[in-house]
Short mmCIF file of C-alpha atoms in Angstrom, two decimals:
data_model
loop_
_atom_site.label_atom_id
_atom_site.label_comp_id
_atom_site.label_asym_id
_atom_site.label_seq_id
_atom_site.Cartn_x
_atom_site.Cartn_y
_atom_site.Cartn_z
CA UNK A 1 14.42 -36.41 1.96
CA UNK A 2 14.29 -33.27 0.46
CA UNK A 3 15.03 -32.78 -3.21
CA UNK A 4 16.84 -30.19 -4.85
CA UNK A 5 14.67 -29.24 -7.09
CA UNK A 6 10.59 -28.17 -6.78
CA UNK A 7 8.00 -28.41 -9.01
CA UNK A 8 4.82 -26.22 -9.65
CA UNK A 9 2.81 -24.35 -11.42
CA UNK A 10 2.94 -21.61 -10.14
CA UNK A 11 5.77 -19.43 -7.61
CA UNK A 12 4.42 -16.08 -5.94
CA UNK A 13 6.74 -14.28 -5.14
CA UNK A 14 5.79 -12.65 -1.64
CA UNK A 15 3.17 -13.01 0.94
CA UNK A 16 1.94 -9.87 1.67
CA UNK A 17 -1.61 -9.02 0.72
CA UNK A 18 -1.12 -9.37 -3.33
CA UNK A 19 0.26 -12.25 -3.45
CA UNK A 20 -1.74 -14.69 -0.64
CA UNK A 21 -5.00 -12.67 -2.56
CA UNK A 22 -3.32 -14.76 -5.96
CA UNK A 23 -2.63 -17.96 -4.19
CA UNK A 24 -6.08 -18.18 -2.75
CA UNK A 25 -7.92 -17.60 -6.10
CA UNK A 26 -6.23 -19.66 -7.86
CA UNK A 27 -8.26 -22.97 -9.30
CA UNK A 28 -7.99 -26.19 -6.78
CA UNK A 29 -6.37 -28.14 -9.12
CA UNK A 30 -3.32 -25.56 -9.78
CA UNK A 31 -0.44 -25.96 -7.62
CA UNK A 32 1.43 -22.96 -6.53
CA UNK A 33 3.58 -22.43 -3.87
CA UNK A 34 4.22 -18.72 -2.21
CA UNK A 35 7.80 -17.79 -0.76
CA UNK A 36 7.85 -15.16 2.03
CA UNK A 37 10.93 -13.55 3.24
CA UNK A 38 9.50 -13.05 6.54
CA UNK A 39 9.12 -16.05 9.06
CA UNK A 40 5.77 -15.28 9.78
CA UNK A 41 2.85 -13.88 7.71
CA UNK A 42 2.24 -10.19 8.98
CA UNK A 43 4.88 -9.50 10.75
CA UNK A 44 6.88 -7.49 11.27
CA UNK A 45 4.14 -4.71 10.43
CA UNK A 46 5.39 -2.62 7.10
CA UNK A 47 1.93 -0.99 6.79
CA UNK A 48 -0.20 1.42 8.44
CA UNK A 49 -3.49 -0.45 7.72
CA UNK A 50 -4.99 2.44 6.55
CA UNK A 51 -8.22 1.66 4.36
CA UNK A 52 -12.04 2.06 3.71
CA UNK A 53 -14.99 0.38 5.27
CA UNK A 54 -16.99 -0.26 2.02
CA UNK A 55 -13.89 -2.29 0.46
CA UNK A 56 -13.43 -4.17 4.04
CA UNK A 57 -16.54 -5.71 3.43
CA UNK A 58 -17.15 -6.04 -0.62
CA UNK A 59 -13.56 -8.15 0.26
CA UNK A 60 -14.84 -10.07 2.89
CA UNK A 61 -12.82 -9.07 5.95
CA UNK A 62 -13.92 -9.73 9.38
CA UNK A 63 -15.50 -6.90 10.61
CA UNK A 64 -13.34 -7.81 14.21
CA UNK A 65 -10.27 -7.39 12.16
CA UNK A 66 -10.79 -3.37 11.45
CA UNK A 67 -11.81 -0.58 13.33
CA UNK A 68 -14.78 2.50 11.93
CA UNK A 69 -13.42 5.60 12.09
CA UNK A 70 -16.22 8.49 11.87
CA UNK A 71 -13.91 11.61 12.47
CA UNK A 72 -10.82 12.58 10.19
CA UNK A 73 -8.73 15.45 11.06
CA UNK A 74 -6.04 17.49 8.86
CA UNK A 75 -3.19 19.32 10.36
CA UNK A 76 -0.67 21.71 8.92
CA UNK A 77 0.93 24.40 10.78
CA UNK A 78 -1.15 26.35 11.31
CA UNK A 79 -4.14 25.17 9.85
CA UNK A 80 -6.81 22.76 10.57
CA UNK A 81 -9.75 20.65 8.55
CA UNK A 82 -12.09 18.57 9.96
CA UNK A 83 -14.62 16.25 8.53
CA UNK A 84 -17.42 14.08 10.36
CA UNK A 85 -17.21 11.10 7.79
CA UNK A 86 -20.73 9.56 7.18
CA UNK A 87 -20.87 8.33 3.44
CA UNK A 88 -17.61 7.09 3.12
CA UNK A 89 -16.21 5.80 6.40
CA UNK A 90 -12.10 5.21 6.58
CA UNK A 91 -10.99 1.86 8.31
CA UNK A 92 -7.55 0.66 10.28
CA UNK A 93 -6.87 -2.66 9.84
CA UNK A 94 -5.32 -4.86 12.37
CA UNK A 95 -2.80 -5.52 9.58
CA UNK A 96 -1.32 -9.23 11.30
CA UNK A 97 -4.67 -10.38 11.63
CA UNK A 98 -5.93 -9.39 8.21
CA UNK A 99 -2.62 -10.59 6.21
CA UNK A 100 -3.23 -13.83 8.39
CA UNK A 101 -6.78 -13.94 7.09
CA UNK A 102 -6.07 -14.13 3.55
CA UNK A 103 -3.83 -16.31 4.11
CA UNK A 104 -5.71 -19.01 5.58
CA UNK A 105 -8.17 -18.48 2.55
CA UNK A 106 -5.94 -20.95 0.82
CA UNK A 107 -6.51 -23.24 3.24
CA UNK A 108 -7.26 -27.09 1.38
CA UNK A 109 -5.83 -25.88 -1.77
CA UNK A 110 -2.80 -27.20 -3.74
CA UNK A 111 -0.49 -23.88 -2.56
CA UNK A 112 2.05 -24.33 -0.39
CA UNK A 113 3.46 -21.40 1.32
CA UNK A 114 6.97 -21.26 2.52
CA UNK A 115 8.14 -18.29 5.40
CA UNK A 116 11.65 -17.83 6.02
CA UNK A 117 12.35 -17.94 1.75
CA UNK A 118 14.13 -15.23 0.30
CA UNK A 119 13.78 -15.43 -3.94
CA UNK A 120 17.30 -15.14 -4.94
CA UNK A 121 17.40 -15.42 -8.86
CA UNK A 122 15.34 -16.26 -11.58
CA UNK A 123 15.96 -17.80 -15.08
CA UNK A 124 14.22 -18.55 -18.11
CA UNK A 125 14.53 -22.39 -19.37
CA UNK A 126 14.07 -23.00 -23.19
CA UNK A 127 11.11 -24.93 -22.52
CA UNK A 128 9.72 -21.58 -21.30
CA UNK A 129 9.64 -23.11 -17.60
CA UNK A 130 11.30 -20.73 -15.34
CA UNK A 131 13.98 -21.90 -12.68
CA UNK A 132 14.40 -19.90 -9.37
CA UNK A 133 16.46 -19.62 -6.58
CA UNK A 134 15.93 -19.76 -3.00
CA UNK A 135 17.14 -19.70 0.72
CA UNK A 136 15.34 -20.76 2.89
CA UNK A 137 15.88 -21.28 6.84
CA UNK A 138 14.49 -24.99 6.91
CA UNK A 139 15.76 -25.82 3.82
CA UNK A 140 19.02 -23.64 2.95
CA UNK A 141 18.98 -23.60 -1.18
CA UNK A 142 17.11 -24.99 -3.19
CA UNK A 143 15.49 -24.39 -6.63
CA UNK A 144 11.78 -24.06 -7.70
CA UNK A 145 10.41 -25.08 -11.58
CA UNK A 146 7.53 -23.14 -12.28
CA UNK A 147 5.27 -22.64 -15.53
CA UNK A 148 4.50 -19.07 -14.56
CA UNK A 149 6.00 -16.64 -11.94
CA UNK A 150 4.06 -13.93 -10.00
CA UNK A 151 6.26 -10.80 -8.54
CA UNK A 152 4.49 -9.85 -5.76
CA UNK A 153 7.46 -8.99 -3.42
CA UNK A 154 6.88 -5.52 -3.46
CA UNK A 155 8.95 -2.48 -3.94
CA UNK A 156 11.92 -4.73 -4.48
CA UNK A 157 9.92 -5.73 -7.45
CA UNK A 158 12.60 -8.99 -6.97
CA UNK A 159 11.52 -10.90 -9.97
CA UNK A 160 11.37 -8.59 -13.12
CA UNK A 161 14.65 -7.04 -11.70
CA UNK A 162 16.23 -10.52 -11.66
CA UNK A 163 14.67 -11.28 -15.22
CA UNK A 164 15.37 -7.94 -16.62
CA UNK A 165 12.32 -6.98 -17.35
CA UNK A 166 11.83 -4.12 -15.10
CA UNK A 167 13.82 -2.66 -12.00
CA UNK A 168 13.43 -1.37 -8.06
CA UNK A 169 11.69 2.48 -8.23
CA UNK A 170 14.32 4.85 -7.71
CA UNK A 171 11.26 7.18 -5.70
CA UNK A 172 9.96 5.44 -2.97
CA UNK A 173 7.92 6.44 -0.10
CA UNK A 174 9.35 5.67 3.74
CA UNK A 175 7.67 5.74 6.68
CA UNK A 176 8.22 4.92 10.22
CA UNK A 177 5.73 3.57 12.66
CA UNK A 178 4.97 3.88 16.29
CA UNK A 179 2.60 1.87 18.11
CA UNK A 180 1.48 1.88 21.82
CA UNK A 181 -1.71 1.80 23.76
CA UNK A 182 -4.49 4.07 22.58
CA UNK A 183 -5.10 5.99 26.23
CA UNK A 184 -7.34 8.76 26.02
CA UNK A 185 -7.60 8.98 22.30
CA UNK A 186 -10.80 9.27 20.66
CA UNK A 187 -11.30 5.64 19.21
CA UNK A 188 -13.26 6.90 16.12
CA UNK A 189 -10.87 9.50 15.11
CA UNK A 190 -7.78 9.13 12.58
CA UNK A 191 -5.93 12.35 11.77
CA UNK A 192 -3.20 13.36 8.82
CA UNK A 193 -0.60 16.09 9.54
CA UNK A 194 1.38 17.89 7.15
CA UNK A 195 3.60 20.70 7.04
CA UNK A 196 6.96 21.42 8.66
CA UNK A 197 6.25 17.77 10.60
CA UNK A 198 6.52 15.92 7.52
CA UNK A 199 8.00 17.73 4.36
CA UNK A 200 7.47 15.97 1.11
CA UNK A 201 5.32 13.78 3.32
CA UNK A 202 2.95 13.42 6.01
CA UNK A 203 2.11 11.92 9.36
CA UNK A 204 -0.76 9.93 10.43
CA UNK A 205 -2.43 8.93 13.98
CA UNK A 206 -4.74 5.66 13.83
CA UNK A 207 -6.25 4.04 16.48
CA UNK A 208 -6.00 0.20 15.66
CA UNK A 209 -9.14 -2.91 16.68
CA UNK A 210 -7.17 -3.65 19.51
CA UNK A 211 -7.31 -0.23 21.05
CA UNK A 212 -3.87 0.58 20.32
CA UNK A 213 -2.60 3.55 18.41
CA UNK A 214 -0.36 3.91 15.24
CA UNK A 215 1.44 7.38 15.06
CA UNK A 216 3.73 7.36 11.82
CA UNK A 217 5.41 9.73 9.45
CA UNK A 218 6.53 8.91 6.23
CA UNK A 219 8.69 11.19 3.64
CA UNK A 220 9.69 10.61 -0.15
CA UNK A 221 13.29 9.59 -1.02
CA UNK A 222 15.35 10.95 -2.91
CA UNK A 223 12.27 14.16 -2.73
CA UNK A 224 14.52 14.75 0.77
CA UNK A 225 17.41 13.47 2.40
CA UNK A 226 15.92 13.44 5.88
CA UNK A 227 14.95 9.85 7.21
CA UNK A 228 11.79 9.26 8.77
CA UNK A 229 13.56 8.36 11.90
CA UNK A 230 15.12 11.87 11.74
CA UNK A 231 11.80 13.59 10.73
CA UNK A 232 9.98 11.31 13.74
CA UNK A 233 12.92 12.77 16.47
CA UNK A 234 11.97 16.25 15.37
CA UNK A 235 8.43 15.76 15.87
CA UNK A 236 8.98 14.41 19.51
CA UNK A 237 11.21 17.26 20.33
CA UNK A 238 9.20 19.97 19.42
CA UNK A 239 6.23 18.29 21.39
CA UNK A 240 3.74 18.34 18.34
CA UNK A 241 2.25 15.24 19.81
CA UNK A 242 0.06 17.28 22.14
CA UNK A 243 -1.39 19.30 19.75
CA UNK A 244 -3.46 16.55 18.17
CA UNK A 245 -4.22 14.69 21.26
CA UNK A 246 -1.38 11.92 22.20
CA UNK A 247 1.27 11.42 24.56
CA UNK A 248 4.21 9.08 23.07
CA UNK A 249 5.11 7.19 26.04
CA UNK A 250 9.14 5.85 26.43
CA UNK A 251 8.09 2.22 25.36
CA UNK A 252 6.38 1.51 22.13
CA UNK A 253 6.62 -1.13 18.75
CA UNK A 254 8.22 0.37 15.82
CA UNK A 255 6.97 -0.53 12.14
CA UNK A 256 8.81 0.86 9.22
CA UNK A 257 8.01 0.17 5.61
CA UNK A 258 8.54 1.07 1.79
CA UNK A 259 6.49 1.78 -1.37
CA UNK A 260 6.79 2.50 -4.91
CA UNK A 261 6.43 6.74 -5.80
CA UNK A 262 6.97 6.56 -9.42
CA UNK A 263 3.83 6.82 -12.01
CA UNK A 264 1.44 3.99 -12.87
CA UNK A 265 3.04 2.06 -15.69
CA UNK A 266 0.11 -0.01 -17.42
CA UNK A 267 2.50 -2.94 -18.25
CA UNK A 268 2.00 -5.88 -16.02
CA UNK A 269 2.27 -8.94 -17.87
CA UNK A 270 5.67 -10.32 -19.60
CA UNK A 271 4.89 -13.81 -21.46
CA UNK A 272 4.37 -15.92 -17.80
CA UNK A 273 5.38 -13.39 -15.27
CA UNK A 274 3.11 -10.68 -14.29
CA UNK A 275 3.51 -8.20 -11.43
CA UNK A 276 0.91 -7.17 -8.65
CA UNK A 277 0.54 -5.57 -5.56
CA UNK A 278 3.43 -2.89 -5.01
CA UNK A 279 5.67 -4.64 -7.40
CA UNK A 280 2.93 -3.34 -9.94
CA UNK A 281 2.51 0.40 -7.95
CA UNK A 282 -0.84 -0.64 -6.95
CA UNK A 283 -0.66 2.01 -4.12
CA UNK A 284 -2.65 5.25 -4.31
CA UNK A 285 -0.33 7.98 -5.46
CA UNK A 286 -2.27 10.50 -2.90
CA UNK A 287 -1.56 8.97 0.54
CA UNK A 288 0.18 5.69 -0.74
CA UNK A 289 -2.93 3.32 0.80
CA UNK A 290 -2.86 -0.75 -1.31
CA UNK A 291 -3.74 -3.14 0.95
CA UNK A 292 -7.50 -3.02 -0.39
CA UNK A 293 -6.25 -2.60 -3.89
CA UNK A 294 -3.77 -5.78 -3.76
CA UNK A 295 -6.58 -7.82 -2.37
CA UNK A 296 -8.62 -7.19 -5.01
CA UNK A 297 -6.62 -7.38 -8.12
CA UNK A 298 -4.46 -10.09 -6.53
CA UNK A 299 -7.55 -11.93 -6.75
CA UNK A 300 -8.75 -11.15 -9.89
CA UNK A 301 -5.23 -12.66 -10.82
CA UNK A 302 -5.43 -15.80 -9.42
CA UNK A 303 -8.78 -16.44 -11.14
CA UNK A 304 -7.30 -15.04 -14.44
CA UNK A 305 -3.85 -17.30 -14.02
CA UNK A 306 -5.88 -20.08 -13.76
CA UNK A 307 -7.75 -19.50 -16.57
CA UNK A 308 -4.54 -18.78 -18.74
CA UNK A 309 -2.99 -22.54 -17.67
CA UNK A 310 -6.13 -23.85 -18.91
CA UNK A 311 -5.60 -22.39 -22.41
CA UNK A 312 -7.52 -18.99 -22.26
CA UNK A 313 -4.94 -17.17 -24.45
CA UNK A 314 -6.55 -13.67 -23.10
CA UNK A 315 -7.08 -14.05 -19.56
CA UNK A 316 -3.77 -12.03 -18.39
CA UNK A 317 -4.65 -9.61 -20.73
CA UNK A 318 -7.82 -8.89 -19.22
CA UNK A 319 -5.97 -8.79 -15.88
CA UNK A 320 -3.87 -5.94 -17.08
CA UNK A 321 -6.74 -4.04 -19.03
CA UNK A 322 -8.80 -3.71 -16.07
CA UNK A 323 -5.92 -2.65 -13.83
CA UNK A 324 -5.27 -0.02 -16.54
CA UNK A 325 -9.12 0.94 -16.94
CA UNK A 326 -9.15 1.46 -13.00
CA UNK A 327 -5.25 3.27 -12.30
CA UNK A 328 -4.66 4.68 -15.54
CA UNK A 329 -5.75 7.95 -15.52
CA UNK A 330 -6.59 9.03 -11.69
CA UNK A 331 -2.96 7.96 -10.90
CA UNK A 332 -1.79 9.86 -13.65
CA UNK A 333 -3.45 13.12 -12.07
CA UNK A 334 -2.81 11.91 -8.59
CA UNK A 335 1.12 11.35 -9.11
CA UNK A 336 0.95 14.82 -10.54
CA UNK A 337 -0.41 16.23 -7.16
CA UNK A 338 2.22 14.11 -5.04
CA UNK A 339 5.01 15.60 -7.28
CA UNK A 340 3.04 18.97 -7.00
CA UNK A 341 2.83 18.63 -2.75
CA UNK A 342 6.19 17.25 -1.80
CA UNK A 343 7.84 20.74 -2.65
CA UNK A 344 5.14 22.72 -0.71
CA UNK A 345 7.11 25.02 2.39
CA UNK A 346 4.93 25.10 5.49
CA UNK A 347 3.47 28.02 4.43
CA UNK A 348 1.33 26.30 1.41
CA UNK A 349 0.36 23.47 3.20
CA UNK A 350 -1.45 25.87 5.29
CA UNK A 351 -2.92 27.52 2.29
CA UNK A 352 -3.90 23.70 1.42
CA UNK A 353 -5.08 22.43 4.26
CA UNK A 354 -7.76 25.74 4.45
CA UNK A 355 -8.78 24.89 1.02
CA UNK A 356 -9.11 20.99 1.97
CA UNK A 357 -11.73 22.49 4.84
CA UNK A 358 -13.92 23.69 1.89
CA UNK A 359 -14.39 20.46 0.14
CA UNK A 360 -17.48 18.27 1.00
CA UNK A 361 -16.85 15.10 2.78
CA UNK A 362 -17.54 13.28 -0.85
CA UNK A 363 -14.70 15.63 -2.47
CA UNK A 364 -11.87 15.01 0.27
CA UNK A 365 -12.86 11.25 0.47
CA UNK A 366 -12.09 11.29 -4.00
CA UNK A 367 -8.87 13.28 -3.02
CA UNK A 368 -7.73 10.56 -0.37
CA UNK A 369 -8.87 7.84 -2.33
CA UNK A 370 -7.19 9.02 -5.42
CA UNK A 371 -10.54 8.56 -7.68
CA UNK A 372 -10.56 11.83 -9.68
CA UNK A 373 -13.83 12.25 -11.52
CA UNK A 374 -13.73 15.06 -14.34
CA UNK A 375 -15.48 17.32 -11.95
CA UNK A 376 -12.54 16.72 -8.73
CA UNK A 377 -9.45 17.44 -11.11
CA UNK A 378 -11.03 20.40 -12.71
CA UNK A 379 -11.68 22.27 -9.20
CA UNK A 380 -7.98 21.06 -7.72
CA UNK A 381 -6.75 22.99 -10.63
CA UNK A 382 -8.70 25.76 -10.62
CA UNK A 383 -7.76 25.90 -6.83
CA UNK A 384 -4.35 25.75 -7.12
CA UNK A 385 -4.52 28.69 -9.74
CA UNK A 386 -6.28 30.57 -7.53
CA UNK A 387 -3.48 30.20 -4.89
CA UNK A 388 -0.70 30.80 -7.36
CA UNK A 389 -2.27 34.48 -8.50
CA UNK A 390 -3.18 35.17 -4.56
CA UNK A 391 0.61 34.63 -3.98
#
């Protein structure tokens, strides 16, 4: 019989890519359990899958589970930029499979993972346990006593809003998704479009490992008041599709999803609750890409969790310097160039997308990636100056 009330050490909050990265770093003998509002890990698809072959395998991804891409095209107006990638090759994840992956890395570990579970509340006890709420399909409510909480639901950021420690971003990026089979699309190619397609956002075309093909736009709310559903109709009508290659045939899967658009706040730990993933704006402020990024600092949480519940007094810390060492100051600059780009008119994207074609490939991978060396943010300036006095 069930009881009422669960014990652990640890509740994540969300099984997305952040938090099944915690749950499966965490030591064997710390028992967590992960709630997932879904009822199944990976789907529906919220993601693109967008990411970068050198962090697919320093994480450990099945190289079956993405697909190389060797040719990335830009698109405004009237404007093109193309780039043979060879140092720094973009992948597209075959986002189920992957999120199923990490997943399984918990496998014979004390972590429990519950689908179907939406976190309802959350409340400090004076014994500094925390007691949370939750629904659940198999079990309808129930309660779950944890020493330490992990928000990793997101953009809902569920658990510090609950806590009041922190609240849902009131700029978030939205995108829609369509997928169908690849047909003759080059395999090897991705492409971005921006301009009149997707103002105050932009559009992307990625063939997936399963020779499919994602074709998405996403736009920045409250930036516009235009949903991406609206922006995606326009697109069809006007029959931009052709122009880069694709024909959107009547039946296809639609994916939708949300992130944070706000800047990089450095805070991430609050006594025993600490944020990751989206909850913590992981994403790159540039082309809003995490997946890699939750992986990796989801793990480095787990391993520094369990070190705090063994009595290292500055293992969160270290969590949250080294997310602030590596975000801090590119996602400063990079939040200023989304601000910056989601008022351009059609007109200076095409100004943009003819300076993107002068960068090498190692300058428009750092502009993509959002990792702004000294050298990169002094010549984005210097370019936009130059097309502020040309007019």
């Amino acid at each position: 019989m069930l009881t009422d009330i669960i014990a652990c050490d640890v509740l994540i909050v969300g099984g997305g890519p952040a938090g099944l990265s915690v749950a499966s770093h965490l030591g064997d003998d710390v028992h967590s359990i992960v709630v997932h509002q879904d009822a199944e890990i990976g789907l529906p698809v919220r993601t693109s899958g967008g990411t970068w072959l050198r962090d697919m395998q320093a994480l450990g991804i099945p190289p079956e589970m993405y697909r190389v891409i060797d040719r990335l095209d830009f698109y405004s107006d009237n404007a093109e930029a193309h780039f043979a990638v060879k140092d720094d090759k973009m992948a597209v994840m075959d986002v189920t499979a992957v999120y199923r992956h990490l997943a399984s890395l918990s496998d014979g570990k004390r972590s429990e993972l519950m689908t179907g579970a939406k976190f309802l509340s959350c409340i400090e006890q004076e014994d500094g346990q925390f007691l949370s709420q939750i629904r659940s399909r198999e079990r309808g409510n129930f309660s779950i006593l944890s020493r330490m909480v992990i928000d990793a639901s997101g953009w809902q950021c569920a658990v510090l809003e609950s806590l009041g420690l922190g609240q849902k971003p009131t700029r978030t990026g939205v995108g829609i998704e369509y997928e169908f089979p690849i047909g003759d699309f080059d395999p090897d190619r991705a492409v971005l479009f921006v301009g009149s397609s997707a103002l105050t956002g932009y559009g992307w075309i990625f063939p997936t490992p399963d020779n499919r093909l994602r074709l998405g736009i996403g736009v920045i709310n409250p930036d516009t008041d235009l949903t991406p559903r609206q922006v995606m109709d326009a697109f069809e009508e006007t029959g931009q599709a052709a122009r880069y290659g694709i024909k959107i045939p009547q039946d296809y899967e639609t994916n939708a999803g949300i992130i944070p658009s706000e800047p990089y706040d450095p805070e991430l730990v609050y006594g025993n609750v600490v944020r990751t993933g989206d909850a913590a704006n992981f994403a790159t402020p540039t082309v809003g890409e995490g997946i890699r990024i939750a992986v990796e600092y989801g793990r480095l949480l787990g391993a520094e969790v369990t070190a705090h519940l063994g009595g290292d007094d500055k293992a969160l810390g270290r969590y949250e310097a080294a997310a602030r060492r590596a975000f801090q100051r590119d996602y400063k600059f990079g939040f200023m160039v989304n601000k910056r780009i989601a008022g351009y008119s059609p007109e200076r994207w095409d100004k943009s997308v003819e300076r993107l074609g002068r960068l090498s490939e190692q300058e428009m991978t750092a502009l993509v990636r959002s990792r702004f060396g000294w050298r990169t943010m002094a010549r984005t300036v210097w370019l936009n100056f130059k097309a502020k006095v040309s007019g």
